[in-house]
Short mmCIF file of C-alpha atoms and ligand atoms in Angstrom, two decimals:
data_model
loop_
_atom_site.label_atom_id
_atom_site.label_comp_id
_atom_site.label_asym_id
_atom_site.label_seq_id
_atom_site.Cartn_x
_atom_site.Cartn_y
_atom_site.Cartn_z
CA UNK A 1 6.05 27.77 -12.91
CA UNK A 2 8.42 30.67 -13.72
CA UNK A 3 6.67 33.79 -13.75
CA UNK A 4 8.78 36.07 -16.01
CA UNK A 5 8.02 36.51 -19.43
CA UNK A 6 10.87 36.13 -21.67
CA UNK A 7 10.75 39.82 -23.08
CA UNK A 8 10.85 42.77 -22.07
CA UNK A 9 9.02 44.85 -24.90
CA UNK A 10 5.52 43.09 -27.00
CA UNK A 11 6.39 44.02 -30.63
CA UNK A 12 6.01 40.75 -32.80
CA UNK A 13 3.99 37.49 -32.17
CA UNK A 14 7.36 35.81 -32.90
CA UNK A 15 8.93 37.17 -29.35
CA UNK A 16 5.77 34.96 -27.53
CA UNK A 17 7.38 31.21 -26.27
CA UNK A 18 4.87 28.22 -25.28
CA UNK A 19 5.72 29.39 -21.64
CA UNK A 20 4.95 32.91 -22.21
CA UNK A 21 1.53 32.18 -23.56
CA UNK A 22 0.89 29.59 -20.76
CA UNK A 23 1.92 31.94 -18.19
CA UNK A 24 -0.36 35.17 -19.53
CA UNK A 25 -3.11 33.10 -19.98
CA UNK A 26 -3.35 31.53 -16.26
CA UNK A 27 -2.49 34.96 -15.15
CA UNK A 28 -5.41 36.45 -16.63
CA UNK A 29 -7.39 33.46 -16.05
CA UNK A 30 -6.94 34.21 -12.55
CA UNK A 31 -7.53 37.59 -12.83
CA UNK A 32 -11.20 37.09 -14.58
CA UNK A 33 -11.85 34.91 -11.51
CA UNK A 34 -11.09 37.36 -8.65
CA UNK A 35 -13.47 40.37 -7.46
CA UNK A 36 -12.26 43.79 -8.54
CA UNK A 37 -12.32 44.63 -5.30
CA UNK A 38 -9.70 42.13 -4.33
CA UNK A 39 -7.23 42.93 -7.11
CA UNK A 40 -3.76 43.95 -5.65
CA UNK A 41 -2.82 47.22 -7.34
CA UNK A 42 0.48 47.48 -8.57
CA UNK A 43 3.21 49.95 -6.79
CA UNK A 44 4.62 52.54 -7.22
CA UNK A 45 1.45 53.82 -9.43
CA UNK A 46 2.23 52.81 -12.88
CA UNK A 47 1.46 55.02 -15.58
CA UNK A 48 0.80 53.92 -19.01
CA UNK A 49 0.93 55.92 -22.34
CA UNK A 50 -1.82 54.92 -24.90
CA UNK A 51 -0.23 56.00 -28.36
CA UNK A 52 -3.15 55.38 -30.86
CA UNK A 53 -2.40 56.87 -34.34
CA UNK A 54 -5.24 54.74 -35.76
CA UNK A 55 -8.95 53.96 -34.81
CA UNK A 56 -9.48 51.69 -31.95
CA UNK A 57 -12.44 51.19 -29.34
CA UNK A 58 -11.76 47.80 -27.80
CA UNK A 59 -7.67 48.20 -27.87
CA UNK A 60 -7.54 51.37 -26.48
CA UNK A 61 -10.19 51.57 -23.79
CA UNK A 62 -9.14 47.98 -22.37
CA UNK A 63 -5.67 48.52 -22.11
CA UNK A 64 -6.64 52.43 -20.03
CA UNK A 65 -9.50 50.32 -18.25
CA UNK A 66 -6.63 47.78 -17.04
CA UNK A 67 -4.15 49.67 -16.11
CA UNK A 68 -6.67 51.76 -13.70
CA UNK A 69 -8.15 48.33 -12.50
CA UNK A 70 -4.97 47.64 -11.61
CA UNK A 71 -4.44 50.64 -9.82
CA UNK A 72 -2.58 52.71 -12.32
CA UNK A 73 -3.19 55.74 -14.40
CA UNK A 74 -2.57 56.73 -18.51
CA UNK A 75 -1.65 59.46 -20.59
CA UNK A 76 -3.21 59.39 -23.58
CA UNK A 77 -3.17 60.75 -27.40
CA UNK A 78 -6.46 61.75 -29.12
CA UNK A 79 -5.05 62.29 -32.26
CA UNK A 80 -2.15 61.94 -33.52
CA UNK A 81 -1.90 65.68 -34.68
CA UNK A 82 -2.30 67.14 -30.98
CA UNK A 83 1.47 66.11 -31.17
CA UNK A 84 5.21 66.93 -32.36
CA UNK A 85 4.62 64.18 -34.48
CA UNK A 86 2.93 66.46 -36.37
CA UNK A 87 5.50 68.92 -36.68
CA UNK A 88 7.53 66.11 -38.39
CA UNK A 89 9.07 64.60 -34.78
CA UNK A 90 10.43 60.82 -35.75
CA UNK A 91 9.01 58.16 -33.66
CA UNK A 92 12.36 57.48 -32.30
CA UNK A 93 12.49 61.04 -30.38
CA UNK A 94 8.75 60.13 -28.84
CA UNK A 95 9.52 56.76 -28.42
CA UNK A 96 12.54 58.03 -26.22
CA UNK A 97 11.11 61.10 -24.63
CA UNK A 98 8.18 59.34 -23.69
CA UNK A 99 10.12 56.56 -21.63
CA UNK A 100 10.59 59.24 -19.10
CA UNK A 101 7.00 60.12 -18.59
CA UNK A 102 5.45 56.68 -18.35
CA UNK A 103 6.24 53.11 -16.46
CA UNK A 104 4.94 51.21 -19.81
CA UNK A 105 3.57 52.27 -23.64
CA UNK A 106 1.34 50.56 -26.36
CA UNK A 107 1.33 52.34 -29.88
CA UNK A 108 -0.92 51.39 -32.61
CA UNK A 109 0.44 52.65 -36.21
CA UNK A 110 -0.82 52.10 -39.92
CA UNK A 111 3.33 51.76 -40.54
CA UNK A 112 4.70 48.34 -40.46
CA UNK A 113 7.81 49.60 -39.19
CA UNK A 114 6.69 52.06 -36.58
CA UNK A 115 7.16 49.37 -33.84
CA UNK A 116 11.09 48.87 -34.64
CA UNK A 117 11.66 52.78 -34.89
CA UNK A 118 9.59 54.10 -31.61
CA UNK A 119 11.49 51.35 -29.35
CA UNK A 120 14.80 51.76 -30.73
CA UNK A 121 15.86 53.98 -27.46
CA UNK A 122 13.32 53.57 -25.18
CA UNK A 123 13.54 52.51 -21.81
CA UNK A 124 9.82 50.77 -20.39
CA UNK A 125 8.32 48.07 -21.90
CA UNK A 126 6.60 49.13 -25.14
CA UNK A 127 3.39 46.99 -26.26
CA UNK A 128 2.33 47.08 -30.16
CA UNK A 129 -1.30 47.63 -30.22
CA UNK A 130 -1.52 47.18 -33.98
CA UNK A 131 1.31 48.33 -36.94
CA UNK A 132 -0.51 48.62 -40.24
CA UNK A 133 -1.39 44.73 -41.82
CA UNK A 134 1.29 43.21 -40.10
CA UNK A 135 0.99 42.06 -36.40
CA UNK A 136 -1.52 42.50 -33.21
CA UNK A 137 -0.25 40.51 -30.76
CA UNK A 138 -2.39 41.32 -27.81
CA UNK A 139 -5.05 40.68 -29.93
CA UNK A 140 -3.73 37.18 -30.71
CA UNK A 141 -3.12 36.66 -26.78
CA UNK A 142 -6.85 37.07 -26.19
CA UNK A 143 -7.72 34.87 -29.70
CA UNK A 144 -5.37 31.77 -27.73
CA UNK A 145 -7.62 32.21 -23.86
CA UNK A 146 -10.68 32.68 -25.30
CA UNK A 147 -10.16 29.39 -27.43
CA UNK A 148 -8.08 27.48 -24.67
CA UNK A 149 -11.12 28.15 -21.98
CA UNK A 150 -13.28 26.49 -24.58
CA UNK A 151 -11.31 24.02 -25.75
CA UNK A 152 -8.51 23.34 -23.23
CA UNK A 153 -5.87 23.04 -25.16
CA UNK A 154 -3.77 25.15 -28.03
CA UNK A 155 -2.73 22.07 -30.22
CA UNK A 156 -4.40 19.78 -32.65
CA UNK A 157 -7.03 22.03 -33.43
CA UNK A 158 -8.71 23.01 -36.64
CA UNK A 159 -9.52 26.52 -37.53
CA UNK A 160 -11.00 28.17 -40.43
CA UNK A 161 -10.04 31.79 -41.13
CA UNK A 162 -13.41 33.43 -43.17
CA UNK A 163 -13.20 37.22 -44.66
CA UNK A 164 -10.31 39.15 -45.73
CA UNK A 165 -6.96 37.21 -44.77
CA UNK A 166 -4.91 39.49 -46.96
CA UNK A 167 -4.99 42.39 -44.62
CA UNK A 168 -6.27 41.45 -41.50
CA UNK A 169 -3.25 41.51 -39.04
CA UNK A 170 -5.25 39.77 -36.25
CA UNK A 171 -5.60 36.84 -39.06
CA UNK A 172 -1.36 37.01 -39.18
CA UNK A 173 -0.64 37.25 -35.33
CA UNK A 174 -3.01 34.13 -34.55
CA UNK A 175 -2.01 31.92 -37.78
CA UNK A 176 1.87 32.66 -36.44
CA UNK A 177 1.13 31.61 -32.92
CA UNK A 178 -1.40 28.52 -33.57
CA UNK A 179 1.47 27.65 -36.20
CA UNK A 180 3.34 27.03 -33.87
CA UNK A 181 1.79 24.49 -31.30
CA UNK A 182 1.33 21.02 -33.09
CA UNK A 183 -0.99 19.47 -35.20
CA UNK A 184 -3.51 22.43 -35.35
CA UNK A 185 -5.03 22.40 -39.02
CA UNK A 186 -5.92 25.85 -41.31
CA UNK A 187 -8.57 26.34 -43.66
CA UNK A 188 -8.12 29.90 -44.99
CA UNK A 189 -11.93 30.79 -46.63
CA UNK A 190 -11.72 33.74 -48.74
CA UNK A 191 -11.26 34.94 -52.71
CA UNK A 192 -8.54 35.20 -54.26
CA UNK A 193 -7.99 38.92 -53.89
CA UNK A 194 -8.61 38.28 -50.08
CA UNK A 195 -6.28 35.09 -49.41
CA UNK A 196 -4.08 34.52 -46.67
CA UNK A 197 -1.06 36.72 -47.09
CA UNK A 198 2.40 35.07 -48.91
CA UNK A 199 4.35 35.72 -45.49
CA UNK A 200 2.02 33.48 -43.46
CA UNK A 201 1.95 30.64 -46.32
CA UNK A 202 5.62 30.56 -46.52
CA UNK A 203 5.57 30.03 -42.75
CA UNK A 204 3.07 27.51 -42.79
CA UNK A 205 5.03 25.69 -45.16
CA UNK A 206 8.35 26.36 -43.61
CA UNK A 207 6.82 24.99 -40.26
CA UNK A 208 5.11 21.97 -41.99
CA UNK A 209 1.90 22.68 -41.25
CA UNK A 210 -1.51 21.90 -42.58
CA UNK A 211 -3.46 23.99 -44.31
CA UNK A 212 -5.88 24.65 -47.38
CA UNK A 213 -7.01 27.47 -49.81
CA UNK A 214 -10.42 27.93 -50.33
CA UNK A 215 -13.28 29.60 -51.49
CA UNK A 216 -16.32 27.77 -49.56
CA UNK A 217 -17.21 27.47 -46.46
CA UNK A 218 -18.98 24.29 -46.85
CA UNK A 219 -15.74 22.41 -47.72
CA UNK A 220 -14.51 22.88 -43.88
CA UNK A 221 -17.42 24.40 -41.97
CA UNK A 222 -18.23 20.76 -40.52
CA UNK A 223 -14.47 20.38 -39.34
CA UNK A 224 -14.24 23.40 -37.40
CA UNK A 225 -13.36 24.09 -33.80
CA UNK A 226 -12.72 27.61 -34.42
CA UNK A 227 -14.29 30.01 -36.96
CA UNK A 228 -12.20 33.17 -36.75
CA UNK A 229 -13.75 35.75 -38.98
CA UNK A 230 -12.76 39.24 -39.78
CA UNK A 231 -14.31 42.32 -41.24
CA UNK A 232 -12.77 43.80 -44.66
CA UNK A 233 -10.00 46.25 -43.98
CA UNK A 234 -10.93 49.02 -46.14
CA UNK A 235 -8.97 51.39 -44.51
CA UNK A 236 -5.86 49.29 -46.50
CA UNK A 237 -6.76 49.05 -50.19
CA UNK A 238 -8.59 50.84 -52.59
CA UNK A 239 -11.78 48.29 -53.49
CA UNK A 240 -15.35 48.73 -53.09
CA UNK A 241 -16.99 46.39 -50.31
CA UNK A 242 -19.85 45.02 -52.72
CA UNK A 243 -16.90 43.53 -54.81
CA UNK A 244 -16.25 41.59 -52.03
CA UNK A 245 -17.98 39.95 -48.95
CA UNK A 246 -21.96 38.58 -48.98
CA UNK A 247 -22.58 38.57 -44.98
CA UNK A 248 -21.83 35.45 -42.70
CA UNK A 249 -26.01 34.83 -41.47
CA UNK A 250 -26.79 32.10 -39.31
CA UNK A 251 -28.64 30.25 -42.38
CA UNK A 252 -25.14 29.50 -43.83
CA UNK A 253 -23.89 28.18 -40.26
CA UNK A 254 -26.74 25.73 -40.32
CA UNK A 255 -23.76 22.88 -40.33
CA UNK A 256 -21.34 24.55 -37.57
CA UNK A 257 -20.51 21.33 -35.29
CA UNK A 258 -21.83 22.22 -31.89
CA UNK A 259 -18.32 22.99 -30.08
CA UNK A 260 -17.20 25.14 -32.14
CA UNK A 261 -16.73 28.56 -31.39
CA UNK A 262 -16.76 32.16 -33.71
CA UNK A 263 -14.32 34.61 -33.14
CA UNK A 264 -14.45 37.80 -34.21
CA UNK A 265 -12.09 40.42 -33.02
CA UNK A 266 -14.53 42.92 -34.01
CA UNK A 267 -15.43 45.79 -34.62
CA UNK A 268 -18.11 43.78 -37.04
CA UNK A 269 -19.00 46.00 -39.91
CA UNK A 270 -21.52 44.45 -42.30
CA UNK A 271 -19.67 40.84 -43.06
CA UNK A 272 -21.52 39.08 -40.47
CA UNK A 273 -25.10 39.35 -38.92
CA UNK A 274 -26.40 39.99 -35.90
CA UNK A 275 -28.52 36.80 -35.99
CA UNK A 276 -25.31 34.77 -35.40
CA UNK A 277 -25.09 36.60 -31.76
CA UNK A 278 -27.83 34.15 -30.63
CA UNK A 279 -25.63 31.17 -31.48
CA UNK A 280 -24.06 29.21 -28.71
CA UNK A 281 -21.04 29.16 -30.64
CA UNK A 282 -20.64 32.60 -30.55
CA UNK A 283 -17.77 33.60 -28.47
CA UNK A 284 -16.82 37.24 -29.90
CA UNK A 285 -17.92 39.08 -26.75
CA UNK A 286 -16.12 36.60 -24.75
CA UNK A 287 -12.94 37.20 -26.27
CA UNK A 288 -13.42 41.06 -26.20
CA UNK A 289 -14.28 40.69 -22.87
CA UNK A 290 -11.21 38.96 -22.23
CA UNK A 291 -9.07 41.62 -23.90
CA UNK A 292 -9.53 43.65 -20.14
CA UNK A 293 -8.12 40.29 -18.41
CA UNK A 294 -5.38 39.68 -20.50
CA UNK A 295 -4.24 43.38 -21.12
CA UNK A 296 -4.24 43.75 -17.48
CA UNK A 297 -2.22 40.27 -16.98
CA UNK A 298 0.57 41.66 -19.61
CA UNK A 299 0.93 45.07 -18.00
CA UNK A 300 0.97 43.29 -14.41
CA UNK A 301 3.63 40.60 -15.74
CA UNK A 302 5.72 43.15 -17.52
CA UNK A 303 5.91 45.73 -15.12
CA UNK A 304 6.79 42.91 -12.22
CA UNK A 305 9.09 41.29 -15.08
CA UNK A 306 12.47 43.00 -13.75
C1 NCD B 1 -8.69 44.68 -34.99
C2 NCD B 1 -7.55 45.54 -35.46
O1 NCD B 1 -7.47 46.71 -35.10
O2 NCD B 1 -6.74 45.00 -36.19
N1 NCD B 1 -9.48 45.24 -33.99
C3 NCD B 1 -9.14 45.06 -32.70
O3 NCD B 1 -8.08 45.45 -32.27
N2 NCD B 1 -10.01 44.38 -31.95
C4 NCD B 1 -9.52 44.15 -36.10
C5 NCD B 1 -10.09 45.11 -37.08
O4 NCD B 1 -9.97 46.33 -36.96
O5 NCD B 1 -10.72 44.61 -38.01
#
């Protein structure tokens, strides 16, 4: 199998072929299976800048914890006024300034175009962590193992989105990539103000595939073999919560076949209950678990990519 990934920077689920995603996956795959202690770090010492202008705990901490597990080191940014950005720099001076201080970066922005503008002269591979609603694709990378160790396969699967579509870009990033293995069915759950956004449904119809609107869980829930939900992203609109989401509790999962599996990228805020963390089907610490795998198989792979 050829072990190069096709690109040389992570900004867009669209950049990620079939052979990509196979080769990540059975890289961190592999990874999960071997003993820390037996992990080959990576020379010369990689360094890695972490570039969060946004919240993250999971993102952020697996992406330092793997490149030190992998025998590297990071620079980091606490906030994003402890630099020139605040002084009005552009992101395309720190995007290329910070190509000489580092061996790779990953940036998380609220602005949809931040990803375009930071890499536009730099040099290392640059990793988007997260660019306002529009894309996580790391995020979606860990979505696809932690579903294909369950299931065993990407294609011909049926998943139902629950929470708020709209503005979720973990919702986008794994919609685009399922959309495009076959046969693989979406039920997008959600109200109207919190549908699936027009950019994914004009894919999904430009792509042929299958997929329904709704408001109930109970139309699809005995379908499923994947229930991805997602918490409200109030940090992106104006509305109150209470207008919105009545908790996921393991009373209204009563029906949930047995294989399949909840995903969550978390964090979980109040639209789903801790009672559902006693279900077998629930796989969200799994799949954050497996953000430190594949985060360390990406860095690995691009940093050995040249
Ligand atoms: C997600 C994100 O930042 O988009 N979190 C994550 O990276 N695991 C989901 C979210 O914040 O709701």
């Amino acid at each position: 199998m050829n072990n190069k990934l096709s690109f040389k920077n992570l900004l867009t689920t669209q950049q990620l072929t079939h052979q990509d995603i196979s080769l990540l996956i059975n890289t961190a795959i592999d990874l999960k299976n071997t003993p820390l202690t037996n992990i080959n770090a990576i020379t010369p010492f990689p360094i890695l800048a972490s570039l969060f202008f946004e919240p993250s705990t999971r993102t952020r901490f697996s992406f330092e914890s793997a490149i030190l597990r992998l025998g590297g080191n990071y620079i980091n940014l606490e906030q994003a006024n402890t630099s020139s950005i605040a002084k009005g720099e552009s992101l395309e001076d720190m995007g290329r300034v910070m190509s000489d201080y580092a061996d790779i970066i990953v940036l998380r922005h609220p602005d949809i175009n931040s990803m375009k503008a930071f890499s536009q002269h730099t040099t290392v591979p640059v990793i988007n962590a997260g660019n306002g609603s529009e894309e996580h694709p790391t995020q979606a990378l860990i979505d696809l193992m932690t579903l294909y160790e369950h299931h065993q396969r990407l294609d011909s699967l049926t998943i139902g989105f629950w929470g708020d579509l709209k503005y979720s870009r973990t919702v986008n990033s794994l919609t685009k990539t399922l959309a495009s293995y076959s046969n693989n069915t979406f039920h997008f759950i959600a109200t109207d103000d919190f549908q699936v956004s027009a950019t994914c449904e004009t894919m999904l119809t430009q792509q042929t595939c299958n997929y329904v609107k709704t408001s109930s869980l109970n139309d699809c829930l005995e379908k499923l073999d994947i229930l991805y939900v997602t918490r409200t992203q109030t940090e992106r609109f104006t509305k109150t919560l209470s207008e919105y989401l009545s908790p996921l509790n393991k009373d209204l999962l009563q029906n949930i076949p047995k294989n399949c599996i909840i995903l969550h990228p978390l964090p979980r805020v109040n639209e789903m209950s801790n009672d559902i963390d006693t279900l077998a089907n629930a796989h969200y610490f799994k799949q954050s678990q497996n953000g430190l795998y594949m985060r360390m198989a990406l860095i690995k792979t691009l940093l050995q990519n040249e």
